[in-house]
């Protein structure tokens, strides 16, 4: 990878403002791009429209701006890129790798219990493959990827070697939902490739999606970027911070303090005491530390 070819991105879903955890991912992806003298893109992942909050995208852009994390290109919005996702689905259908599925959640749960497969609370339902060989008279609802021998190995830059058997862990997964919305997995893979992303830096809670995304890249003949998953920021009770559980909105009245907090999660030391208190000086010092 030539340094000049590096393209990274931060890809928040506009379901709320940035919180302390998402700022860590934003800062890490920005620092990684800077330290590779690469470009840093912002992609607003607003495909799951029912979960998007009006004004959140603009708010996120402003929060990043306040922290001095300015993208090198105008932000892109997934809601404007449906044609690309449609094209990718069409390609997969033509290759016999995507099929329509008529199962409701209930159907899937029922099929699993008939097979005696225990269900853990909150666990994702492993699709039992009911519609793989046809809809059996049911109307098509969603589109799924036909996962063959789904064993995927990859190396995370922080977590090291990873392996997941996608057929065991999730089964044939959804590409387009029953409500017509594009699934995150398809949209993220199409966009990372279309935008020439070479390095994905994001929160560790997304690591589990990587094997699915690599399978999709292979199915679509797309390159696999390098992955780095950053440490999570946990709440006072050890819970994952998320916009859904009302993670505290970032206080950006002192952007340096918020950034210093995020930097410490990444193991970056506080800048030297004699450093001027400017964003540029601090982020410059963290970039040097990150490179080292
Ligand atoms: N939009 C996703 C989220 O906010 C992140 C996508 C990614 O970085 O791959 O959870």
Short mmCIF file of N, CA, C and O in Angstrom, two decimals, residues 64 77 90 143 151 214 260 264 280:
data_model
loop_
_atom_site.label_atom_id
_atom_site.label_comp_id
_atom_site.label_asym_id
_atom_site.label_seq_id
_atom_site.Cartn_x
_atom_site.Cartn_y
_atom_site.Cartn_z
N UNK A 64 -17.75 17.09 14.75
CA UNK A 64 -16.42 16.74 14.23
C UNK A 64 -15.62 18.00 13.92
O UNK A 64 -14.43 18.10 14.22
N UNK A 77 -23.74 10.45 1.66
CA UNK A 77 -24.93 9.99 2.38
C UNK A 77 -25.43 8.71 1.73
O UNK A 77 -25.73 8.69 0.53
N UNK A 90 -28.28 -6.97 -7.79
CA UNK A 90 -28.56 -7.56 -9.09
C UNK A 90 -27.41 -8.50 -9.51
O UNK A 90 -27.63 -9.61 -9.99
N UNK A 143 -34.10 -10.18 0.75
CA UNK A 143 -33.10 -10.88 -0.05
C UNK A 143 -31.94 -11.28 0.86
O UNK A 143 -31.50 -10.49 1.70
N UNK A 151 -16.37 -20.14 6.25
CA UNK A 151 -15.23 -19.90 7.15
C UNK A 151 -14.38 -18.74 6.63
O UNK A 151 -13.87 -18.80 5.52
N UNK A 214 -16.41 -9.47 4.54
CA UNK A 214 -15.38 -10.06 3.67
C UNK A 214 -16.01 -11.06 2.70
O UNK A 214 -15.66 -11.09 1.51
N UNK A 260 -8.94 14.60 24.48
CA UNK A 260 -7.91 14.00 25.34
C UNK A 260 -8.44 12.72 25.98
O UNK A 260 -7.73 11.72 26.10
N UNK A 264 -6.93 9.02 25.34
CA UNK A 264 -6.44 8.15 26.42
C UNK A 264 -7.00 6.73 26.24
O UNK A 264 -6.31 5.76 26.54
N UNK A 280 -4.72 21.99 16.93
CA UNK A 280 -3.74 21.60 15.93
C UNK A 280 -2.48 21.00 16.57
O UNK A 280 -1.97 19.98 16.14
#
